[in-house]
mmCIF file of C-alpha atoms in Angstrom:
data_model
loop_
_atom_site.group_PDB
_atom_site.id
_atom_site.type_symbol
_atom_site.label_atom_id
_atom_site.label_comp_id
_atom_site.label_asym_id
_atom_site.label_seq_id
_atom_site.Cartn_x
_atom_site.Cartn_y
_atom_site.Cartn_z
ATOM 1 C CA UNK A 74 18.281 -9.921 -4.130
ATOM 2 C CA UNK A 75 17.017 -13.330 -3.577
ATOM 3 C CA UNK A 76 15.123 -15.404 -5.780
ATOM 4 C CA UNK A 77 12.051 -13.907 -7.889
ATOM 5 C CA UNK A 78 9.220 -16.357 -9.735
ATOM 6 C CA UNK A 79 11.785 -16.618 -13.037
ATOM 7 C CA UNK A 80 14.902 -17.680 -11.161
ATOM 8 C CA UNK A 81 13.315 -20.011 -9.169
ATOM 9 C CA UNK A 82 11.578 -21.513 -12.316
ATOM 10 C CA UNK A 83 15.299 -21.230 -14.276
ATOM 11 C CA UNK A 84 16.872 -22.812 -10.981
ATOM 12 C CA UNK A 85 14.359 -25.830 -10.669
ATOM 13 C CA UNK A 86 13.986 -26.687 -13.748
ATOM 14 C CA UNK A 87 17.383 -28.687 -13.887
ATOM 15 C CA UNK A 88 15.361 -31.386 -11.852
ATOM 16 C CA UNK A 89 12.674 -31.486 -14.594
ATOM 17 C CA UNK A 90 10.082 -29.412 -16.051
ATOM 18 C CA UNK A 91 9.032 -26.441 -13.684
ATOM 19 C CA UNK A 92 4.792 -26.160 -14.507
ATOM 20 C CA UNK A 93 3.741 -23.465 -11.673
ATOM 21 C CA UNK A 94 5.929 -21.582 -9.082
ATOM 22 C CA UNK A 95 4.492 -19.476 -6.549
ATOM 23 C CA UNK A 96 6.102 -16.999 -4.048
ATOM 24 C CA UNK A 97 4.138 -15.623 -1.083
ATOM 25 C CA UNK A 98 4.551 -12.265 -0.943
ATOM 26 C CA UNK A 99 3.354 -9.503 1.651
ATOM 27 C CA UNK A 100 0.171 -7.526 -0.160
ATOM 28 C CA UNK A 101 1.211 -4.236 1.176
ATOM 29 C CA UNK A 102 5.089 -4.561 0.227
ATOM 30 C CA UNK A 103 4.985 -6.859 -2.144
ATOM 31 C CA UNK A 104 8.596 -8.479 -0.446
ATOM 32 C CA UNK A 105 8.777 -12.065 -0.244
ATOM 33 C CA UNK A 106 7.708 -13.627 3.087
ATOM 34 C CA UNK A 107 10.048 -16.279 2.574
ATOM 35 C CA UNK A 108 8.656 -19.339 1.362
ATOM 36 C CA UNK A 109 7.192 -20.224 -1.668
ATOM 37 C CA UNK A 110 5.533 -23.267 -3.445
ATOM 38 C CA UNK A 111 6.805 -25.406 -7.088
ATOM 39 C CA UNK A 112 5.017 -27.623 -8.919
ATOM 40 C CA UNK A 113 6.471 -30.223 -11.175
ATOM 41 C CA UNK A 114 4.879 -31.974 -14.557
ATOM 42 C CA UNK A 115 6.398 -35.682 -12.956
ATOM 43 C CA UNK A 116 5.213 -35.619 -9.044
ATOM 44 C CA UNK A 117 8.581 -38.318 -8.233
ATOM 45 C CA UNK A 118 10.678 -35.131 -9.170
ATOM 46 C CA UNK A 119 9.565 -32.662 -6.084
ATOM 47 C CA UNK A 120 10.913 -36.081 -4.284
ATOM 48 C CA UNK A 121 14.455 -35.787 -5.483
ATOM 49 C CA UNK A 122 14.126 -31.885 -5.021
ATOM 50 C CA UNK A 123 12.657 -32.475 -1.428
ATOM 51 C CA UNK A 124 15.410 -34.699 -0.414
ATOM 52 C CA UNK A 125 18.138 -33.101 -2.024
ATOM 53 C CA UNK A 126 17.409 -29.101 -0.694
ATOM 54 C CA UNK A 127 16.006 -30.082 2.823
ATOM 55 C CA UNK A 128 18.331 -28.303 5.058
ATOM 56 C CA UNK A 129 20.268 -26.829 2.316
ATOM 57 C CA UNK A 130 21.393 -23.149 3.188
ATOM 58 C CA UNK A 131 21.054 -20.781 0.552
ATOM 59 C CA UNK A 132 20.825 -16.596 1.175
ATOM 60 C CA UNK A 133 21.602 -17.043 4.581
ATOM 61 C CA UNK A 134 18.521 -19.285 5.462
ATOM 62 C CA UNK A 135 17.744 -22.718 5.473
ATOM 63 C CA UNK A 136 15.686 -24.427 3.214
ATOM 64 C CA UNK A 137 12.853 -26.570 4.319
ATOM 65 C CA UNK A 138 11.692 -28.436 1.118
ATOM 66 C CA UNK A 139 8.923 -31.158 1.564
ATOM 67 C CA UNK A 140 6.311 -33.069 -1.025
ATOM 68 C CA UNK A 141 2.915 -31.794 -0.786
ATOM 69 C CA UNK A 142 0.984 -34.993 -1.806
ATOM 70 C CA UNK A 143 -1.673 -33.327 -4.721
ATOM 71 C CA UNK A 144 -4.582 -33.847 -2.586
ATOM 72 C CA UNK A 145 -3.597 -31.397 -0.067
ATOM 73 C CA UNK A 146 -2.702 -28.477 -1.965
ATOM 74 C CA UNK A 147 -5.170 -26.185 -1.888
ATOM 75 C CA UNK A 148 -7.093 -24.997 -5.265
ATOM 76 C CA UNK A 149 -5.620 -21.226 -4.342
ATOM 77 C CA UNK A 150 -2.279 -22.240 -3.905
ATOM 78 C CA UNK A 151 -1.024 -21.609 -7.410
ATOM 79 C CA UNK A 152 -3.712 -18.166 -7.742
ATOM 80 C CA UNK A 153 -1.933 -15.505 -10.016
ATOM 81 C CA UNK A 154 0.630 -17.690 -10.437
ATOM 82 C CA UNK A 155 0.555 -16.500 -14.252
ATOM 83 C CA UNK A 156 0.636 -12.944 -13.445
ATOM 84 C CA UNK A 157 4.195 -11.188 -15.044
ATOM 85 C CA UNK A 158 6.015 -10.061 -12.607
ATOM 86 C CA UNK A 159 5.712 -6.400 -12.954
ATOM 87 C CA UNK A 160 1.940 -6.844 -12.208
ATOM 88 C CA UNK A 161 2.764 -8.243 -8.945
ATOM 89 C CA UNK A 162 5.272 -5.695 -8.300
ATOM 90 C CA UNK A 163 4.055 -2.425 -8.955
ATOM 91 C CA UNK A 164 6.259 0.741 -8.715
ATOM 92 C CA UNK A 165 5.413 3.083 -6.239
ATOM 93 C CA UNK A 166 5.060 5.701 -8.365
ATOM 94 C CA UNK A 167 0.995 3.927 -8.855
ATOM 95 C CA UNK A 168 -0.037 5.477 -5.707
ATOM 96 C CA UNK A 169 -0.794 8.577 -6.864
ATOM 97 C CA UNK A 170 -2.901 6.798 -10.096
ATOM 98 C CA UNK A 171 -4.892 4.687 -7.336
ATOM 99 C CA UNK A 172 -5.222 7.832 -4.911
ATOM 100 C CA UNK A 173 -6.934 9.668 -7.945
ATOM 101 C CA UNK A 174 -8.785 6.143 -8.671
ATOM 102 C CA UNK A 175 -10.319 5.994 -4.852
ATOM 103 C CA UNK A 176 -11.075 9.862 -4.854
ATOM 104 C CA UNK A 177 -13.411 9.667 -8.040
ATOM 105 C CA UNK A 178 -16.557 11.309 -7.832
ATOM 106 C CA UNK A 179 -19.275 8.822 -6.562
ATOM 107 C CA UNK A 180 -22.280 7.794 -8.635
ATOM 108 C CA UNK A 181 -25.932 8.539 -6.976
ATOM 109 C CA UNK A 182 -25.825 4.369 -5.975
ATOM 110 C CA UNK A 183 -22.391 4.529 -4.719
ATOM 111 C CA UNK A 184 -23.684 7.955 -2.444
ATOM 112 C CA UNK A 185 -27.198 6.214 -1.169
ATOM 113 C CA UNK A 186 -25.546 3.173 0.387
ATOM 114 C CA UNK A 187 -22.901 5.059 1.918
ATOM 115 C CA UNK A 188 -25.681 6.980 3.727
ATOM 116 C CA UNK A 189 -27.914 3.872 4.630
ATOM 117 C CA UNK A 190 -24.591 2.698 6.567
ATOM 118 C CA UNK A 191 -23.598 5.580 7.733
ATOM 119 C CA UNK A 192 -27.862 6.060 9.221
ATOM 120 C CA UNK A 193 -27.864 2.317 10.059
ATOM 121 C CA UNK A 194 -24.459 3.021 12.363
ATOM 122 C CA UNK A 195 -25.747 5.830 13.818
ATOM 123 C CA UNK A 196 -28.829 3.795 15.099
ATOM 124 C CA UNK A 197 -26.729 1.597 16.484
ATOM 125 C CA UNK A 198 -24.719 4.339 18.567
ATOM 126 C CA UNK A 199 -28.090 5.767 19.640
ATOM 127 C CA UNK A 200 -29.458 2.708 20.883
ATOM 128 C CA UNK A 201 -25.755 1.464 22.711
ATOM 129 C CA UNK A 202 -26.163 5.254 24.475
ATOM 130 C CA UNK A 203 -29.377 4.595 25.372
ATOM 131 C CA UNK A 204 -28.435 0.776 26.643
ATOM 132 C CA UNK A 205 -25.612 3.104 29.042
ATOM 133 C CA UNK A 206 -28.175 5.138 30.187
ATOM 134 C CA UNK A 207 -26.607 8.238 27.951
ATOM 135 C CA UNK A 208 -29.482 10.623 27.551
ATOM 136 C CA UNK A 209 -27.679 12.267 24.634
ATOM 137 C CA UNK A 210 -29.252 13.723 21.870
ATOM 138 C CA UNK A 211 -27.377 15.051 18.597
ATOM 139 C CA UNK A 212 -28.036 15.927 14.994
ATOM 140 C CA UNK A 213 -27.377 12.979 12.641
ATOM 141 C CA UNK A 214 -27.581 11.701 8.816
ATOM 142 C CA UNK A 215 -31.039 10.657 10.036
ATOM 143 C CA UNK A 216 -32.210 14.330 10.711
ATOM 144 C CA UNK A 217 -30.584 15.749 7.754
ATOM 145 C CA UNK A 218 -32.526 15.817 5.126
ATOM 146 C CA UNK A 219 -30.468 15.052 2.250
ATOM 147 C CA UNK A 220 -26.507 14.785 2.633
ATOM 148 C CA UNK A 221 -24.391 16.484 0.180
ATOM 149 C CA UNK A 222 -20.635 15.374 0.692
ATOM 150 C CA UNK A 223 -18.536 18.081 -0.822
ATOM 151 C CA UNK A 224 -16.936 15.994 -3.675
ATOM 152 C CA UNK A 225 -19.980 13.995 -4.892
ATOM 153 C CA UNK A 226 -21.379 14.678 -8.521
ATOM 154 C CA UNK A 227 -24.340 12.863 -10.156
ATOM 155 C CA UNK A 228 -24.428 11.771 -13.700
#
């Protein structure tokens, strides 16, 4: 329910011509947050619309409408603005395509620099134990001499 990037577009666009909408919208859900930002070809027409919806009440909520003059709006404001709609809301069902996606088997580059940060951390908690005055001593990456995760295969 509510208004998606089309309606909004459709809806606006009997004030005059409708060139960019954007809806904010949560990156993990995807739902609206609740605000969103139009842009008009003729600037004088998001006056009309700003005076005419302020304080307007539509699904429940009121409307706050006000002119962003052009040099405030931020270059980003308007980014993937262009993007369909079913690109920006995915179906669910993807999570098992990006699960497979993040559980790939690494490359030799991809497996080095995970073990320079995982050696480089390490350091760090040795040297924060020894700041304590920890004297603990245990068997890291560093010792190891190669580490083979279980799922890693080189090309």
């Amino acid at each position: 329910h509510g208004f998606f990037e089309e309606e909004m577009k459709g809806f606006f666009s009997q004030f005059g011509e409708v060139t960019r909408v954007r809806v904010s919208r949560n990156a993990k859900t995807k739902r609206s947050k609740g605000y969103a930002f139009v842009e008009f070809q003729v600037p004088e027409v998001a006056d009309v619309v700003a005076e005419a919806f302020n304080g307007y009440m539509m699904f429940g909520r009121t409307i706050v409408a006000k002119r962003v003059p052009q040099d405030k709006v931020h270059k980003n404001t308007f980014l993937g603005s262009e993007r369909p709609l079913d690109d920006i809301l995915r179906p669910k069902n993807n999570r098992m395509k990006e699960r497979k996606a993040r559980e790939k088997p690494k490359t030799q580059e991809q497996n080095n620099r995970r073990i320079t940060r995982l050696v480089a951390r390490e350091r760090r908690l040795r040297a924060k134990l020894k700041e304590s005055g920890v004297e603990y001593d245990f068997v890291g990456y560093e010792q190891q001499e190669q580490a083979k995760p279980k799922r890693t295969v080189f090309e």
